[in-house]
PDB file of C-alpha atoms in Angstrom:
ATOM      1  CA  MET A  74       0.000   0.000   0.000  1.00 65.00           C
ATOM      2  CA  PRO A  75       1.355   3.480  -0.850  1.00 74.00           C
ATOM      3  CA  GLY A  76       2.022   6.088   1.810  1.00 81.00           C
ATOM      4  CA  VAL A  77      -0.529   8.733   2.764  1.00 89.00           C
ATOM      5  CA  ARG A  78      -0.266  12.472   3.218  1.00 89.00           C
ATOM      6  CA  PRO A  79      -1.825  14.151   6.276  1.00 89.00           C
ATOM      7  CA  ARG A  80      -5.185  15.889   6.159  1.00 87.00           C
ATOM      8  CA  ASP A  81      -5.330  19.647   6.619  1.00 88.00           C
ATOM      9  CA  PRO A  82      -6.246  20.294  10.300  1.00 88.00           C
ATOM     10  CA  ARG A  83      -7.901  23.561   9.202  1.00 89.00           C
ATOM     11  CA  GLU A  84      -9.980  21.928   6.457  1.00 89.00           C
ATOM     12  CA  PRO A  85     -13.478  23.503   6.496  1.00 91.00           C
ATOM     13  CA  HIS A  86     -16.624  21.402   6.848  1.00 85.00           C
ATOM     14  CA  ARG A  87     -14.689  18.214   7.708  1.00 88.00           C
ATOM     15  CA  SER A  88     -17.132  15.512   8.766  1.00 87.00           C
ATOM     16  CA  ALA A  89     -17.110  11.801   9.547  1.00 88.00           C
ATOM     17  CA  THR A  90     -17.406   9.483   6.546  1.00 89.00           C
ATOM     18  CA  PRO A  91     -20.097   6.781   6.272  1.00 91.00           C
ATOM     19  CA  LEU A  92     -17.377   4.139   6.716  1.00 91.00           C
ATOM     20  CA  GLU A  93     -16.267   5.789   9.973  1.00 91.00           C
ATOM     21  CA  LEU A  94     -19.857   5.761  11.216  1.00 90.00           C
ATOM     22  CA  PHE A  95     -20.265   2.115  10.279  1.00 91.00           C
ATOM     23  CA  THR A  96     -17.018   1.303  12.087  1.00 91.00           C
ATOM     24  CA  ASP A  97     -18.294   3.095  15.188  1.00 90.00           C
ATOM     25  CA  LEU A  98     -21.471   1.029  15.068  1.00 89.00           C
ATOM     26  CA  CYS A  99     -19.471  -2.207  14.989  1.00 89.00           C
ATOM     27  CA  TYR A 100     -17.451  -1.113  18.021  1.00 90.00           C
ATOM     28  CA  VAL A 101     -20.686  -0.347  19.867  1.00 88.00           C
ATOM     29  CA  VAL A 102     -21.839  -3.927  19.196  1.00 87.00           C
ATOM     30  CA  ALA A 103     -18.859  -5.073  21.275  1.00 88.00           C
ATOM     31  CA  ILE A 104     -19.721  -2.569  24.024  1.00 88.00           C
ATOM     32  CA  ALA A 105     -23.309  -3.853  24.052  1.00 87.00           C
ATOM     33  CA  GLN A 106     -22.022  -7.421  24.400  1.00 87.00           C
ATOM     34  CA  ALA A 107     -19.901  -6.422  27.389  1.00 87.00           C
ATOM     35  CA  ALA A 108     -22.834  -4.595  28.989  1.00 85.00           C
ATOM     36  CA  ALA A 109     -25.097  -7.625  28.522  1.00 85.00           C
ATOM     37  CA  GLU A 110     -22.541  -9.921  30.145  1.00 87.00           C
ATOM     38  CA  LEU A 111     -22.126  -7.469  33.029  1.00 86.00           C
ATOM     39  CA  HIS A 112     -25.890  -7.586  33.540  1.00 81.00           C
ATOM     40  CA  HIS A 113     -25.780 -11.390  33.704  1.00 85.00           C
ATOM     41  CA  SER A 114     -22.933 -11.301  36.213  1.00 87.00           C
ATOM     42  CA  ILE A 115     -24.801  -8.867  38.458  1.00 84.00           C
ATOM     43  CA  SER A 116     -27.977 -10.965  38.177  1.00 82.00           C
ATOM     44  CA  GLU A 117     -25.978 -13.993  39.357  1.00 86.00           C
ATOM     45  CA  ASN A 118     -24.483 -11.989  42.239  1.00 87.00           C
ATOM     46  CA  HIS A 119     -20.962 -11.957  40.764  1.00 87.00           C
ATOM     47  CA  VAL A 120     -20.665  -8.185  40.881  1.00 86.00           C
ATOM     48  CA  GLY A 121     -16.923  -7.929  41.509  1.00 87.00           C
ATOM     49  CA  GLU A 122     -15.930 -10.372  38.779  1.00 88.00           C
ATOM     50  CA  GLY A 123     -18.432  -8.839  36.384  1.00 88.00           C
ATOM     51  CA  LEU A 124     -17.061  -5.338  36.875  1.00 91.00           C
ATOM     52  CA  LEU A 125     -13.478  -6.571  36.437  1.00 90.00           C
ATOM     53  CA  TYR A 126     -14.129  -8.360  33.147  1.00 91.00           C
ATOM     54  CA  PHE A 127     -16.328  -5.526  31.905  1.00 91.00           C
ATOM     55  CA  ALA A 128     -13.464  -3.098  32.592  1.00 92.00           C
ATOM     56  CA  ILE A 129     -11.023  -5.301  30.664  1.00 91.00           C
ATOM     57  CA  GLY A 130     -13.387  -5.709  27.720  1.00 91.00           C
ATOM     58  CA  PHE A 131     -14.379  -2.040  27.658  1.00 92.00           C
ATOM     59  CA  PHE A 132     -10.730  -0.968  27.753  1.00 93.00           C
ATOM     60  CA  ALA A 133      -9.931  -3.070  24.685  1.00 92.00           C
ATOM     61  CA  ILE A 134     -12.933  -1.740  22.748  1.00 92.00           C
ATOM     62  CA  TRP A 135     -12.653   1.908  23.766  1.00 93.00           C
ATOM     63  CA  TRP A 136      -8.875   2.250  23.444  1.00 94.00           C
ATOM     64  CA  ALA A 137      -8.778   0.554  20.029  1.00 93.00           C
ATOM     65  CA  TRP A 138     -11.575   2.828  18.804  1.00 94.00           C
ATOM     66  CA  LEU A 139      -9.912   5.941  20.226  1.00 94.00           C
ATOM     67  CA  ASN A 140      -6.586   5.210  18.527  1.00 94.00           C
ATOM     68  CA  PHE A 141      -8.349   4.493  15.241  1.00 94.00           C
ATOM     69  CA  ALA A 142     -10.401   7.723  15.427  1.00 94.00           C
ATOM     70  CA  TRP A 143      -7.366   9.925  16.091  1.00 93.00           C
ATOM     71  CA  TYR A 144      -5.358   8.319  13.283  1.00 95.00           C
ATOM     72  CA  ASN A 145      -8.221   8.859  10.846  1.00 93.00           C
ATOM     73  CA  SER A 146      -8.546  12.488  11.888  1.00 93.00           C
ATOM     74  CA  ALA A 147      -4.934  13.063  10.854  1.00 93.00           C
ATOM     75  CA  TYR A 148      -4.422  10.764   7.868  1.00 93.00           C
ATOM     76  CA  ASP A 149      -7.691   9.391   6.472  1.00 89.00           C
ATOM     77  CA  ASN A 150      -7.717  10.381   2.793  1.00 87.00           C
ATOM     78  CA  ASP A 151     -10.482   7.834   2.093  1.00 85.00           C
ATOM     79  CA  ASP A 152      -8.388   5.929  -0.436  1.00 88.00           C
ATOM     80  CA  THR A 153      -8.613   2.199  -1.124  1.00 91.00           C
ATOM     81  CA  GLY A 154      -5.847   1.343   1.342  1.00 91.00           C
ATOM     82  CA  ASN A 155      -7.492   3.180   4.205  1.00 90.00           C
ATOM     83  CA  ARG A 156     -10.874   1.654   3.416  1.00 92.00           C
ATOM     84  CA  VAL A 157      -9.407  -1.846   3.429  1.00 94.00           C
ATOM     85  CA  LEU A 158      -7.670  -1.243   6.756  1.00 93.00           C
ATOM     86  CA  ALA A 159     -10.862   0.284   8.199  1.00 93.00           C
ATOM     87  CA  LEU A 160     -12.737  -2.866   7.216  1.00 94.00           C
ATOM     88  CA  TRP A 161      -9.943  -4.815   8.897  1.00 94.00           C
ATOM     89  CA  GLN A 162     -10.685  -2.820  12.071  1.00 93.00           C
ATOM     90  CA  ILE A 163     -14.334  -3.851  11.765  1.00 93.00           C
ATOM     91  CA  VAL A 164     -13.369  -7.533  11.503  1.00 94.00           C
ATOM     92  CA  GLY A 165     -11.231  -7.190  14.627  1.00 93.00           C
ATOM     93  CA  SER A 166     -13.997  -5.446  16.570  1.00 92.00           C
ATOM     94  CA  LEU A 167     -16.513  -8.171  15.667  1.00 92.00           C
ATOM     95  CA  VAL A 168     -14.085 -10.927  16.670  1.00 94.00           C
ATOM     96  CA  LEU A 169     -13.579  -9.121  19.968  1.00 92.00           C
ATOM     97  CA  ALA A 170     -17.353  -8.816  20.409  1.00 91.00           C
ATOM     98  CA  ALA A 171     -17.739 -12.542  19.800  1.00 92.00           C
ATOM     99  CA  GLY A 172     -15.168 -13.211  22.509  1.00 92.00           C
ATOM    100  CA  VAL A 173     -16.785 -11.060  25.202  1.00 91.00           C
ATOM    101  CA  PRO A 174     -18.977 -13.885  26.637  1.00 91.00           C
ATOM    102  CA  ASN A 175     -15.864 -16.076  26.941  1.00 92.00           C
ATOM    103  CA  LEU A 176     -14.042 -13.192  28.609  1.00 90.00           C
ATOM    104  CA  PHE A 177     -16.528 -13.343  31.482  1.00 90.00           C
ATOM    105  CA  GLU A 178     -15.667 -17.036  31.763  1.00 88.00           C
ATOM    106  CA  GLN A 179     -11.972 -16.128  32.172  1.00 87.00           C
ATOM    107  CA  ASP A 180     -11.100 -17.076  28.592  1.00 90.00           C
ATOM    108  CA  PHE A 181      -9.340 -14.088  27.005  1.00 92.00           C
ATOM    109  CA  THR A 182      -8.354 -15.771  23.746  1.00 93.00           C
ATOM    110  CA  LEU A 183     -10.878 -14.299  21.302  1.00 93.00           C
ATOM    111  CA  VAL A 184     -10.708 -10.857  22.891  1.00 93.00           C
ATOM    112  CA  VAL A 185      -6.925 -10.802  22.490  1.00 94.00           C
ATOM    113  CA  VAL A 186      -7.226 -12.118  18.910  1.00 95.00           C
ATOM    114  CA  GLY A 187      -9.731  -9.391  18.026  1.00 94.00           C
ATOM    115  CA  TYR A 188      -7.645  -6.712  19.732  1.00 94.00           C
ATOM    116  CA  SER A 189      -4.541  -7.971  17.916  1.00 94.00           C
ATOM    117  CA  LEU A 190      -6.299  -7.761  14.549  1.00 94.00           C
ATOM    118  CA  MET A 191      -7.278  -4.156  15.198  1.00 94.00           C
ATOM    119  CA  ARG A 192      -3.797  -3.185  16.362  1.00 94.00           C
ATOM    120  CA  ILE A 193      -2.104  -4.897  13.384  1.00 94.00           C
ATOM    121  CA  GLY A 194      -4.334  -2.829  11.104  1.00 94.00           C
ATOM    122  CA  LEU A 195      -3.419   0.325  13.003  1.00 95.00           C
ATOM    123  CA  VAL A 196       0.313  -0.459  12.798  1.00 96.00           C
ATOM    124  CA  LEU A 197      -0.043  -0.746   9.014  1.00 95.00           C
ATOM    125  CA  MET A 198      -1.882   2.578   8.970  1.00 95.00           C
ATOM    126  CA  TRP A 199       0.922   4.314  10.854  1.00 96.00           C
ATOM    127  CA  LEU A 200       3.533   2.775   8.553  1.00 95.00           C
ATOM    128  CA  ARG A 201       1.628   4.237   5.607  1.00 95.00           C
ATOM    129  CA  ALA A 202       1.710   7.617   7.337  1.00 94.00           C
ATOM    130  CA  ALA A 203       5.456   7.288   7.935  1.00 94.00           C
ATOM    131  CA  ALA A 204       6.005   6.510   4.243  1.00 93.00           C
ATOM    132  CA  GLY A 205       3.890   9.363   2.915  1.00 91.00           C
ATOM    133  CA  HIS A 206       4.576  12.126   5.436  1.00 92.00           C
ATOM    134  CA  PRO A 207       8.327  12.658   5.955  1.00 92.00           C
ATOM    135  CA  GLU A 208       7.746  15.562   8.367  1.00 92.00           C
ATOM    136  CA  GLY A 209       5.729  13.301  10.662  1.00 92.00           C
ATOM    137  CA  ALA A 210       7.587  10.061   9.991  1.00 94.00           C
ATOM    138  CA  ALA A 211       9.280   9.955  13.404  1.00 96.00           C
ATOM    139  CA  THR A 212       5.936  10.230  15.200  1.00 96.00           C
ATOM    140  CA  ALA A 213       4.303   7.654  12.938  1.00 95.00           C
ATOM    141  CA  ARG A 214       7.153   5.179  13.402  1.00 96.00           C
ATOM    142  CA  ARG A 215       6.977   5.613  17.163  1.00 97.00           C
ATOM    143  CA  TYR A 216       3.263   4.862  17.054  1.00 97.00           C
ATOM    144  CA  ALA A 217       3.856   1.737  14.973  1.00 96.00           C
ATOM    145  CA  ALA A 218       6.672   0.481  17.202  1.00 97.00           C
ATOM    146  CA  GLY A 219       4.807   1.309  20.420  1.00 96.00           C
ATOM    147  CA  LEU A 220       1.656  -0.451  19.266  1.00 96.00           C
ATOM    148  CA  PHE A 221       3.675  -3.512  18.289  1.00 96.00           C
ATOM    149  CA  VAL A 222       5.350  -3.684  21.722  1.00 96.00           C
ATOM    150  CA  ALA A 223       2.089  -3.083  23.597  1.00 95.00           C
ATOM    151  CA  GLN A 224       0.249  -5.714  21.574  1.00 95.00           C
ATOM    152  CA  SER A 225       3.028  -8.230  22.175  1.00 94.00           C
ATOM    153  CA  LEU A 226       2.424  -7.772  25.888  1.00 94.00           C
ATOM    154  CA  TRP A 227      -1.299  -8.440  25.484  1.00 94.00           C
ATOM    155  CA  ILE A 228      -0.506 -11.724  23.761  1.00 94.00           C
ATOM    156  CA  VAL A 229       1.646 -12.624  26.784  1.00 93.00           C
ATOM    157  CA  PHE A 230      -1.406 -11.736  28.912  1.00 92.00           C
ATOM    158  CA  LEU A 231      -2.991 -15.014  27.798  1.00 92.00           C
ATOM    159  CA  ALA A 232      -0.460 -16.910  29.923  1.00 92.00           C
ATOM    160  CA  VAL A 233      -0.893 -14.807  33.079  1.00 90.00           C
ATOM    161  CA  PRO A 234      -2.161 -16.781  36.131  1.00 91.00           C
ATOM    162  CA  ASP A 235      -5.598 -15.791  37.440  1.00 85.00           C
ATOM    163  CA  ALA A 236      -4.136 -14.367  40.656  1.00 88.00           C
ATOM    164  CA  TRP A 237      -2.040 -11.889  38.654  1.00 92.00           C
ATOM    165  CA  ILE A 238      -4.697 -10.725  36.183  1.00 91.00           C
ATOM    166  CA  VAL A 239      -5.467  -7.381  37.839  1.00 91.00           C
ATOM    167  CA  PRO A 240      -1.914  -6.091  38.480  1.00 94.00           C
ATOM    168  CA  VAL A 241      -0.631  -7.315  35.104  1.00 94.00           C
ATOM    169  CA  PHE A 242      -3.623  -5.776  33.317  1.00 94.00           C
ATOM    170  CA  LEU A 243      -2.960  -2.408  34.989  1.00 95.00           C
ATOM    171  CA  VAL A 244       0.723  -2.491  33.998  1.00 95.00           C
ATOM    172  CA  PHE A 245       0.015  -3.494  30.398  1.00 95.00           C
ATOM    173  CA  ALA A 246      -2.754  -0.884  30.121  1.00 95.00           C
ATOM    174  CA  ALA A 247      -0.306   1.771  31.372  1.00 96.00           C
ATOM    175  CA  VAL A 248       2.130   0.729  28.634  1.00 96.00           C
ATOM    176  CA  ASP A 249      -0.650   1.056  26.063  1.00 96.00           C
ATOM    177  CA  PHE A 250      -1.584   4.504  27.405  1.00 96.00           C
ATOM    178  CA  ALA A 251       2.067   5.574  27.178  1.00 96.00           C
ATOM    179  CA  VAL A 252       2.293   4.927  23.429  1.00 96.00           C
ATOM    180  CA  PRO A 253       0.632   8.221  22.308  1.00 96.00           C
ATOM    181  CA  VAL A 254       2.612  10.188  24.903  1.00 95.00           C
ATOM    182  CA  VAL A 255       5.942   8.831  23.652  1.00 96.00           C
ATOM    183  CA  ALA A 256       4.951   9.076  19.980  1.00 96.00           C
ATOM    184  CA  GLU A 257       3.585  12.620  20.135  1.00 95.00           C
ATOM    185  CA  SER A 258       6.756  13.816  21.874  1.00 94.00           C
ATOM    186  CA  ALA A 259       8.422  13.531  18.452  1.00 93.00           C
ATOM    187  CA  GLY A 260       5.816  15.844  16.905  1.00 91.00           C
ATOM    188  CA  THR A 261       2.064  16.367  17.104  1.00 92.00           C
ATOM    189  CA  THR A 262      -0.126  14.633  14.547  1.00 93.00           C
ATOM    190  CA  PRO A 263      -2.295  16.987  12.440  1.00 92.00           C
ATOM    191  CA  TRP A 264      -5.663  15.997  13.906  1.00 91.00           C
ATOM    192  CA  HIS A 265      -8.783  17.977  13.023  1.00 92.00           C
ATOM    193  CA  PRO A 266     -10.602  19.507  16.069  1.00 92.00           C
ATOM    194  CA  HIS A 267     -14.073  19.532  14.503  1.00 92.00           C
ATOM    195  CA  HIS A 268     -13.682  16.010  13.142  1.00 92.00           C
ATOM    196  CA  ILE A 269     -12.577  14.613  16.507  1.00 93.00           C
ATOM    197  CA  ALA A 270     -15.408  16.392  18.324  1.00 92.00           C
ATOM    198  CA  GLU A 271     -17.908  14.967  15.838  1.00 92.00           C
ATOM    199  CA  ARG A 272     -16.495  11.435  16.175  1.00 92.00           C
ATOM    200  CA  TYR A 273     -16.793  11.622  19.977  1.00 92.00           C
ATOM    201  CA  GLY A 274     -20.312  12.989  19.768  1.00 91.00           C
ATOM    202  CA  LEU A 275     -21.514  10.403  17.268  1.00 88.00           C
ATOM    203  CA  MET A 276     -19.968   7.562  19.242  1.00 89.00           C
ATOM    204  CA  PHE A 277     -21.715   8.819  22.384  1.00 88.00           C
ATOM    205  CA  ILE A 278     -25.057   9.020  20.558  1.00 88.00           C
ATOM    206  CA  ILE A 279     -24.733   5.448  19.246  1.00 85.00           C
ATOM    207  CA  VAL A 280     -23.859   4.135  22.730  1.00 84.00           C
ATOM    208  CA  LEU A 281     -26.738   6.142  24.177  1.00 85.00           C
ATOM    209  CA  GLY A 282     -29.060   4.586  21.607  1.00 80.00           C
ATOM    210  CA  GLU A 283     -27.946   1.109  22.698  1.00 76.00           C
ATOM    211  CA  THR A 284     -28.590   2.120  26.320  1.00 77.00           C
ATOM    212  CA  ILE A 285     -32.108   3.297  25.517  1.00 82.00           C
ATOM    213  CA  LEU A 286     -32.795   0.062  23.627  1.00 73.00           C
ATOM    214  CA  ALA A 287     -31.529  -2.034  26.549  1.00 69.00           C
ATOM    215  CA  THR A 288     -33.669  -0.011  28.977  1.00 76.00           C
ATOM    216  CA  THR A 289     -36.724  -0.597  26.805  1.00 80.00           C
ATOM    217  CA  PHE A 290     -36.096  -4.345  26.729  1.00 69.00           C
ATOM    218  CA  ALA A 291     -35.616  -4.361  30.503  1.00 67.00           C
ATOM    219  CA  LEU A 292     -38.937  -2.601  31.053  1.00 78.00           C
ATOM    220  CA  GLN A 293     -40.680  -5.008  28.685  1.00 79.00           C
ATOM    221  CA  ALA A 294     -39.208  -7.988  30.511  1.00 70.00           C
ATOM    222  CA  ALA A 295     -40.233  -6.562  33.869  1.00 70.00           C
ATOM    223  CA  LEU A 296     -43.791  -6.048  32.654  1.00 78.00           C
ATOM    224  CA  ASP A 297     -43.941  -9.530  31.151  1.00 75.00           C
ATOM    225  CA  ASP A 298     -42.876 -11.275  34.361  1.00 69.00           C
ATOM    226  CA  GLY A 299     -45.152  -9.130  36.550  1.00 63.00           C
ATOM    227  CA  SER A 300     -42.423  -7.226  38.361  1.00 55.00           C
ATOM    228  CA  PHE A 301     -44.634  -4.146  38.368  1.00 53.00           C
ATOM    229  CA  GLY A 302     -47.726  -5.990  39.506  1.00 53.00           C
ATOM    230  CA  PRO A 303     -50.520  -7.615  37.509  1.00 54.00           C
ATOM    231  CA  SER A 304     -51.020  -6.429  33.965  1.00 49.00           C
ATOM    232  CA  CYS A 305     -54.217  -4.398  33.502  1.00 51.00           C
ATOM    233  CA  SER A 306     -55.655  -4.119  30.021  1.00 49.00           C
ATOM    234  CA  ARG A 307     -58.933  -4.456  28.130  1.00 49.00           C
ATOM    235  CA  TRP A 308     -57.973  -8.060  27.379  1.00 46.00           C
ATOM    236  CA  SER A 309     -57.471  -8.924  31.073  1.00 49.00           C
ATOM    237  CA  PRO A 310     -59.982  -6.819  33.038  1.00 50.00           C
ATOM    238  CA  ALA A 311     -59.779  -9.208  35.989  1.00 50.00           C
ATOM    239  CA  ALA A 312     -56.240  -7.959  36.689  1.00 50.00           C
ATOM    240  CA  CYS A 313     -57.432  -4.362  37.127  1.00 48.00           C
TER     241      CYS A 313
END
């Protein structure tokens, strides 16, 4: 794939592309899966474990999406290469979503596989940026190298004993968080303020929509099982 030039951070009327919106939707599917599994854990009185595995799953989903959104703000020229790698991100997010139920059973394999797919795609994106933007090549190469190191640690995470999951997760997450700090110290990427604000807002709206849908289903289930008392309607006047 050829290199890519950066987008103009002062470009007027910059907005999210349909592919970006579709990608956001696929990430939200994974968030919804994690929320559903958290609900099951709480229902079974496993609150502590449920919150822990939800935090791990949400971190993987949110941090992968955040890195992807900021890269796109700086370098997405909507060419064939970027579209292919964006679709690769979608594949990774769906694999991760499929692995969320196993995550709550202490099986991290699919989540790590999905996360790895997304990060491999992002490494390739940053290498394209390094090839096409000499002024920002040092930053792009640092991103690519940092993501590779961080992802290697998450693969090692599969072999971590259960007793060490929390401290090792916190250390590895800190390494992942450090990647943008180290990379941007070589030069700031040309992200677009309006584009980033729109991506955040649209992501929040999609998540909020999933929350409203889940609340509606919960109310329907409560009404169906009589949690709010007997159902009163013209078809069951005896219940009134």
